[in-house]
Amino acid sequence: MTDKVIELRGVQQRFHARGTADGYLTAVQDASFTLAADPPQVVSLVGQSGSGKSTIARNVLGLQKPTAGTVTYGGKDIFNLSRAEYDEYRKNVQPVFQDPYSIFNPFYRVDRVLWKAVKKFSLASTREAGEALIEESLEAVSLDPGRVLGRYPHQLSGGQRQRIMLARIHMLRPAFVIADEPVSMLDAQIRKMFLDILLDFQREHRMTTLFITHDLSTVYYLGGQVMVITKGDIVERGPVSSVMHEPSHPYTRLLLDSIPQPDPANRWTTRIKVDESPDTDTTAAEAPEPRPLL
Ligand SMILES: Nc1ncnc2c1ncn2[C@@H]1O[C@H](COP(=O)(O)OP(=O)(O)OP(=O)(O)O)[C@@H](O)[C@H]1O
Ligand SMILES: [Mg+2]
């Protein structure tokens, strides 16, 4: 398979759901788009919560077979590949998720995620070559190997954990990165660093990214192409600059209008009133206890 093109044609995803008229919920309806590796590009998929973005990501990653329609790679249905073809697909199409913490096993040092990639995809023939590759990849994402190797996941910040996933991608050099809300939990500075690394990967390692987000400002920063999804329906698509400057669909205009605009001439002067009566029940607003991982 040399023709590195992922193509969705008429993808529909329905789920059983209680409380709907026919007992089904249509998460994705009739989605069609193409992701090409050459030339490498960034394609953003933007829409609000529940619009079907992660479902599309799962369809593309081969984790969820659509109810109707096809996902093909090099012209072949990805749900119908031979073992060898599927392995090649999974090497060439790599995910980055919002919360990498769930990918790390809390009982193993973070090195293990990187070593597993080295071994699974036979990236190095000796231990020394594997170590050199891991160090080079960590440095490529601005992580100091001496400071992150040997640590447990909880000893790293969210931004560091997320960059370890980028280091893994740097090692694997996939043709496609499927990034589902990868920066939603990062602060502005680390978010920019993450997006710059993705843009570097596009330029230097010729990777195409499907970037999934609910945040138009990150779409704007990345540039490239954008698809706007609402209620499982891709309602608008095109170059980021034209879609954002001349949106043609009312939903895109709504998304644009919901970006807060700082206005120094119109500062917020009202004080927020806090009800400090002793009867106020604040426990409900507190963060829930962390769920045990095992
Ligand atoms: N496995 C499933 N079974 C039933 N319903 C599902 C399943 N996966 C997703 N859904 C439903 O499909 C719809 C789309 O979900 P999806 O996770 O794709 O949205 P999203 O755009 O990624 O949202 P968010 O921005 O919150 O991540 C939602 O209504 C969701 O509840
Ligand atoms: Mg999602």
Short mmCIF file of C-alpha atoms and ligand atoms in Angstrom, two decimals:
data_model
loop_
_atom_site.label_atom_id
_atom_site.label_comp_id
_atom_site.label_asym_id
_atom_site.label_seq_id
_atom_site.Cartn_x
_atom_site.Cartn_y
_atom_site.Cartn_z
CA MET A 1 0.00 0.00 0.00
CA THR A 2 1.88 3.05 -1.20
CA ASP A 3 -1.11 5.26 -1.90
CA LYS A 4 -1.40 6.97 1.48
CA VAL A 5 -4.88 8.40 1.36
CA ILE A 6 -7.61 7.92 3.96
CA GLU A 7 -11.06 8.37 2.50
CA LEU A 8 -14.42 8.45 4.26
CA ARG A 9 -17.44 7.99 2.01
CA GLY A 10 -20.97 8.39 3.35
CA VAL A 11 -19.99 7.37 6.87
CA GLN A 12 -22.94 7.00 9.19
CA GLN A 13 -22.68 5.94 12.82
CA ARG A 14 -25.75 5.02 14.81
CA PHE A 15 -25.85 3.86 18.40
CA HIS A 16 -28.61 2.27 20.43
CA ALA A 17 -30.03 4.95 22.68
CA ARG A 18 -32.88 5.03 25.12
CA GLY A 19 -35.34 7.87 24.98
CA THR A 20 -35.17 8.50 21.22
CA ALA A 21 -38.14 7.94 18.93
CA ASP A 22 -36.70 4.88 17.19
CA GLY A 23 -34.27 3.71 19.90
CA TYR A 24 -31.23 4.98 17.98
CA LEU A 25 -29.02 8.02 18.05
CA THR A 26 -27.25 9.10 14.86
CA ALA A 27 -23.84 10.34 15.99
CA VAL A 28 -22.47 10.82 12.47
CA GLN A 29 -24.51 11.22 9.31
CA ASP A 30 -23.15 10.91 5.81
CA ALA A 31 -19.58 12.11 6.48
CA SER A 32 -17.28 12.18 3.48
CA PHE A 33 -13.75 13.59 3.35
CA THR A 34 -10.25 12.73 2.23
CA LEU A 35 -6.99 12.97 4.14
CA ALA A 36 -3.95 12.80 1.90
CA ALA A 37 -0.37 12.31 3.06
CA ASP A 38 1.04 14.15 0.07
CA PRO A 39 1.29 17.08 0.38
CA PRO A 40 1.20 16.87 4.19
CA GLN A 41 -1.57 19.00 5.64
CA VAL A 42 -3.47 19.90 8.78
CA VAL A 43 -7.21 19.31 8.60
CA SER A 44 -9.19 20.46 11.61
CA LEU A 45 -12.57 19.08 12.58
CA VAL A 46 -14.32 21.58 14.80
CA GLY A 47 -17.66 21.36 16.56
CA GLN A 48 -19.25 21.53 19.95
CA SER A 49 -19.49 18.73 22.49
CA GLY A 50 -21.50 15.75 21.27
CA SER A 51 -21.31 16.74 17.59
CA GLY A 52 -19.69 13.44 16.59
CA LYS A 53 -15.99 14.37 16.40
CA SER A 54 -14.58 11.52 18.52
CA THR A 55 -16.87 9.06 16.78
CA ILE A 56 -15.31 10.07 13.45
CA ALA A 57 -11.83 9.73 15.02
CA ARG A 58 -12.72 6.21 16.15
CA ASN A 59 -14.02 5.36 12.68
CA VAL A 60 -10.77 6.61 11.12
CA LEU A 61 -8.62 4.73 13.64
CA GLY A 62 -10.46 1.51 12.89
CA LEU A 63 -11.79 1.30 16.47
CA GLN A 64 -15.44 1.58 15.45
CA LYS A 65 -16.95 0.17 12.28
CA PRO A 66 -19.46 2.62 10.81
CA THR A 67 -23.09 1.56 10.52
CA ALA A 68 -22.99 2.57 6.85
CA GLY A 69 -20.43 3.98 4.43
CA THR A 70 -16.74 3.18 4.11
CA VAL A 71 -13.35 4.18 5.46
CA THR A 72 -10.64 3.26 2.97
CA TYR A 73 -6.86 3.49 2.98
CA GLY A 74 -5.12 3.26 -0.36
CA GLY A 75 -8.50 2.29 -1.79
CA LYS A 76 -9.04 -0.66 0.59
CA ASP A 77 -11.70 -0.86 3.29
CA ILE A 78 -9.81 -0.59 6.59
CA PHE A 79 -12.26 -2.99 8.25
CA ASN A 80 -11.37 -5.60 5.68
CA LEU A 81 -7.57 -5.54 5.64
CA SER A 82 -5.27 -8.51 5.96
CA ARG A 83 -3.31 -8.74 9.21
CA ALA A 84 -0.16 -7.31 7.56
CA GLU A 85 -2.09 -4.47 5.91
CA TYR A 86 -3.83 -3.61 9.17
CA ASP A 87 -0.48 -3.52 11.01
CA GLU A 88 0.84 -1.14 8.38
CA TYR A 89 -2.29 1.00 8.74
CA ARG A 90 -1.91 1.16 12.54
CA LYS A 91 1.74 2.17 12.20
CA ASN A 92 0.87 4.87 9.70
CA VAL A 93 -2.16 6.27 11.50
CA GLN A 94 -1.34 7.22 15.08
CA PRO A 95 -3.64 8.73 17.69
CA VAL A 96 -3.10 11.43 20.29
CA PHE A 97 -5.91 11.75 22.81
CA GLN A 98 -6.97 14.45 25.23
CA ASP A 99 -5.84 12.67 28.36
CA PRO A 100 -2.69 10.64 27.85
CA TYR A 101 -2.81 9.67 31.52
CA SER A 102 -5.25 6.91 30.62
CA ILE A 103 -2.73 5.46 28.16
CA PHE A 104 0.07 5.20 30.69
CA ASN A 105 0.04 2.37 33.16
CA PRO A 106 0.49 4.07 36.56
CA PHE A 107 2.67 1.22 37.82
CA TYR A 108 5.30 1.50 35.08
CA ARG A 109 7.78 4.23 34.34
CA VAL A 110 6.91 6.38 31.32
CA ASP A 111 9.88 4.89 29.44
CA ARG A 112 7.76 1.80 28.89
CA VAL A 113 5.40 3.53 26.42
CA LEU A 114 8.40 4.46 24.29
CA TRP A 115 10.13 1.07 24.59
CA LYS A 116 6.91 -0.69 23.65
CA ALA A 117 6.80 1.34 20.41
CA VAL A 118 10.48 0.54 19.72
CA LYS A 119 9.84 -3.17 20.17
CA LYS A 120 6.41 -3.44 18.54
CA PHE A 121 7.55 -1.69 15.39
CA SER A 122 11.18 -2.99 15.45
CA LEU A 123 12.59 0.54 15.38
CA ALA A 124 16.05 -0.41 16.73
CA SER A 125 18.14 -3.57 16.65
CA THR A 126 20.17 -2.97 19.82
CA ARG A 127 19.41 -1.56 23.25
CA GLU A 128 21.85 1.33 22.63
CA ALA A 129 20.16 2.21 19.33
CA GLY A 130 16.75 2.13 21.08
CA GLU A 131 18.01 4.42 23.85
CA ALA A 132 19.49 6.84 21.30
CA LEU A 133 16.20 6.92 19.38
CA ILE A 134 14.17 7.57 22.53
CA GLU A 135 16.49 10.38 23.62
CA GLU A 136 16.46 11.99 20.18
CA SER A 137 12.64 11.87 20.09
CA LEU A 138 12.28 13.36 23.56
CA GLU A 139 14.61 16.20 22.59
CA ALA A 140 12.60 16.76 19.39
CA VAL A 141 9.59 17.62 21.58
CA SER A 142 11.63 19.78 23.97
CA LEU A 143 11.74 17.25 26.79
CA ASP A 144 14.97 16.65 28.69
CA PRO A 145 15.49 12.84 28.69
CA GLY A 146 17.36 13.08 32.01
CA ARG A 147 14.32 14.69 33.63
CA VAL A 148 11.52 12.49 32.31
CA LEU A 149 13.00 9.02 31.83
CA GLY A 150 12.70 6.82 34.89
CA ARG A 151 9.66 8.72 36.19
CA TYR A 152 6.16 7.46 36.81
CA PRO A 153 3.23 9.07 34.95
CA HIS A 154 1.96 10.91 38.02
CA GLN A 155 5.38 12.51 38.47
CA LEU A 156 5.03 14.38 35.17
CA SER A 157 2.81 17.32 34.31
CA GLY A 158 -0.05 16.93 31.83
CA GLY A 159 1.95 18.85 29.23
CA GLN A 160 4.97 16.54 29.72
CA ARG A 161 2.82 13.43 29.41
CA GLN A 162 1.23 14.79 26.25
CA ARG A 163 4.68 15.53 24.78
CA ILE A 164 5.78 11.96 25.54
CA MET A 165 2.96 10.89 23.23
CA LEU A 166 4.38 13.29 20.64
CA ALA A 167 7.86 11.77 21.16
CA ARG A 168 6.31 8.39 20.45
CA ILE A 169 4.89 9.80 17.22
CA HIS A 170 8.28 11.29 16.38
CA MET A 171 9.78 7.80 16.65
CA LEU A 172 7.09 6.10 14.60
CA ARG A 173 6.92 8.75 11.84
CA PRO A 174 3.34 7.87 10.85
CA ALA A 175 1.90 9.40 7.70
CA PHE A 176 -1.18 10.48 9.71
CA VAL A 177 -1.77 11.78 13.22
CA ILE A 178 -5.35 11.66 14.52
CA ALA A 179 -5.37 14.16 17.38
CA ASP A 180 -8.62 14.22 19.38
CA GLU A 181 -8.77 17.33 21.60
CA PRO A 182 -5.06 16.97 22.43
CA VAL A 183 -4.62 20.46 23.88
CA SER A 184 -7.90 20.97 25.72
CA MET A 185 -6.31 20.32 29.10
CA LEU A 186 -3.11 22.30 28.54
CA ASP A 187 -2.41 25.90 29.50
CA ALA A 188 -1.91 28.50 26.79
CA GLN A 189 1.90 28.32 26.67
CA ILE A 190 2.13 24.51 26.54
CA ARG A 191 -0.77 24.47 24.09
CA LYS A 192 1.18 26.69 21.70
CA MET A 193 4.28 24.52 22.11
CA PHE A 194 2.22 21.42 21.31
CA LEU A 195 0.69 23.01 18.19
CA ASP A 196 4.12 24.20 17.02
CA ILE A 197 5.47 20.64 17.37
CA LEU A 198 2.59 19.35 15.22
CA LEU A 199 3.37 22.00 12.60
CA ASP A 200 7.08 20.98 12.75
CA PHE A 201 6.06 17.36 12.20
CA GLN A 202 4.09 18.45 9.15
CA ARG A 203 7.01 20.43 7.69
CA GLU A 204 9.96 18.25 8.67
CA HIS A 205 8.53 14.76 8.77
CA ARG A 206 5.70 15.17 6.26
CA MET A 207 2.90 14.13 8.60
CA THR A 208 -0.75 14.92 7.90
CA THR A 209 -2.86 15.68 10.98
CA LEU A 210 -6.59 15.40 11.57
CA PHE A 211 -6.93 17.85 14.44
CA ILE A 212 -10.13 17.58 16.45
CA THR A 213 -11.20 20.44 18.67
CA HIS A 214 -14.12 22.52 19.90
CA ASP A 215 -11.92 25.62 19.94
CA LEU A 216 -11.75 27.80 16.84
CA SER A 217 -8.74 29.76 18.07
CA THR A 218 -6.51 26.65 17.83
CA VAL A 219 -7.92 25.98 14.36
CA TYR A 220 -6.97 29.52 13.40
CA TYR A 221 -3.44 29.07 14.79
CA LEU A 222 -2.88 25.84 12.86
CA GLY A 223 -4.21 27.07 9.53
CA GLY A 224 -4.71 24.56 6.72
CA GLN A 225 -8.17 23.18 6.11
CA VAL A 226 -11.16 23.04 8.42
CA MET A 227 -14.40 21.09 8.53
CA VAL A 228 -17.22 22.29 10.76
CA ILE A 229 -19.46 19.61 12.26
CA THR A 230 -22.76 19.97 14.05
CA LYS A 231 -25.12 17.17 15.09
CA GLY A 232 -23.06 14.62 13.19
CA ASP A 233 -23.24 16.62 9.98
CA ILE A 234 -20.24 18.30 8.32
CA VAL A 235 -21.88 21.57 7.34
CA GLU A 236 -18.96 23.61 6.07
CA ARG A 237 -15.39 23.01 4.90
CA GLY A 238 -12.54 24.87 3.22
CA PRO A 239 -9.32 26.74 3.94
CA VAL A 240 -9.28 28.07 7.51
CA SER A 241 -8.83 31.68 6.41
CA SER A 242 -11.86 31.72 4.12
CA VAL A 243 -14.14 29.72 6.42
CA MET A 244 -13.30 31.99 9.35
CA HIS A 245 -13.48 35.26 7.45
CA GLU A 246 -16.50 34.42 5.32
CA PRO A 247 -18.45 31.69 7.07
CA SER A 248 -21.34 30.52 4.93
CA HIS A 249 -23.17 28.31 7.41
CA PRO A 250 -25.09 29.84 10.35
CA TYR A 251 -23.53 27.30 12.73
CA THR A 252 -20.00 28.43 11.80
CA ARG A 253 -21.05 32.02 12.47
CA LEU A 254 -22.40 30.93 15.83
CA LEU A 255 -19.08 29.24 16.69
CA LEU A 256 -17.19 32.37 15.64
CA ASP A 257 -19.47 34.62 17.66
CA SER A 258 -18.94 32.51 20.75
CA ILE A 259 -15.19 33.27 20.87
CA PRO A 260 -14.76 35.80 23.68
CA GLN A 261 -13.24 39.03 22.36
CA PRO A 262 -11.10 40.99 24.82
CA ASP A 263 -12.18 44.60 24.86
CA PRO A 264 -9.94 46.82 27.06
CA ALA A 265 -12.33 49.76 26.54
CA ASN A 266 -15.14 47.82 28.10
CA ARG A 267 -13.75 46.31 31.28
CA TRP A 268 -15.83 44.19 33.53
CA THR A 269 -16.51 46.42 36.47
CA THR A 270 -19.27 44.62 38.30
CA ARG A 271 -18.14 42.51 41.21
CA ILE A 272 -19.29 38.94 41.29
CA LYS A 273 -21.42 38.42 44.35
CA VAL A 274 -20.57 35.40 46.40
CA ASP A 275 -23.28 34.08 48.64
CA GLU A 276 -21.46 33.41 51.86
CA SER A 277 -24.46 32.33 53.87
CA PRO A 278 -23.50 29.36 56.06
CA ASP A 279 -26.36 27.32 54.61
CA THR A 280 -24.86 27.27 51.13
CA ASP A 281 -24.09 23.74 50.07
CA THR A 282 -20.79 23.84 48.23
CA THR A 283 -19.94 20.18 48.34
CA ALA A 284 -21.69 19.45 45.04
CA ALA A 285 -19.37 21.84 43.20
CA GLU A 286 -16.21 20.23 44.49
CA ALA A 287 -14.15 18.01 42.23
CA PRO A 288 -15.17 14.36 42.44
CA GLU A 289 -12.85 11.86 44.06
CA PRO A 290 -10.43 10.48 41.46
CA ARG A 291 -11.57 7.15 40.15
CA PRO A 292 -9.27 4.22 40.96
CA LEU A 293 -7.47 3.21 37.79
CA LEU A 294 -7.67 -0.51 38.35
N1 LIG B 1 -20.45 4.02 22.10
C1 LIG B 1 -21.48 4.85 22.12
N2 LIG B 1 -22.73 4.41 22.44
C2 LIG B 1 -23.79 5.25 22.45
N3 LIG B 1 -23.71 6.57 22.13
C3 LIG B 1 -22.51 7.06 21.82
C4 LIG B 1 -21.33 6.24 21.80
N4 LIG B 1 -20.27 7.01 21.44
C5 LIG B 1 -20.76 8.25 21.26
N5 LIG B 1 -22.09 8.29 21.48
C6 LIG B 1 -22.97 9.46 21.33
O1 LIG B 1 -22.73 10.02 20.05
C7 LIG B 1 -22.74 11.44 20.09
C8 LIG B 1 -21.43 11.97 19.57
O2 LIG B 1 -20.42 11.66 20.51
P1 LIG B 1 -18.88 12.05 20.29
O3 LIG B 1 -18.12 11.48 21.41
O4 LIG B 1 -18.48 11.64 18.91
O5 LIG B 1 -18.94 13.65 20.37
P2 LIG B 1 -17.74 14.70 20.41
O6 LIG B 1 -18.01 15.69 19.31
O7 LIG B 1 -16.45 14.00 20.39
O8 LIG B 1 -17.99 15.42 21.79
P3 LIG B 1 -16.91 16.02 22.86
O9 LIG B 1 -16.49 17.37 22.29
O10 LIG B 1 -17.69 16.18 24.11
O11 LIG B 1 -15.76 15.05 22.97
C9 LIG B 1 -23.04 11.81 21.52
O12 LIG B 1 -24.42 12.05 21.65
C10 LIG B 1 -22.64 10.58 22.31
O13 LIG B 1 -23.39 10.46 23.49
MG MG B 2 -14.84 13.88 21.76
#
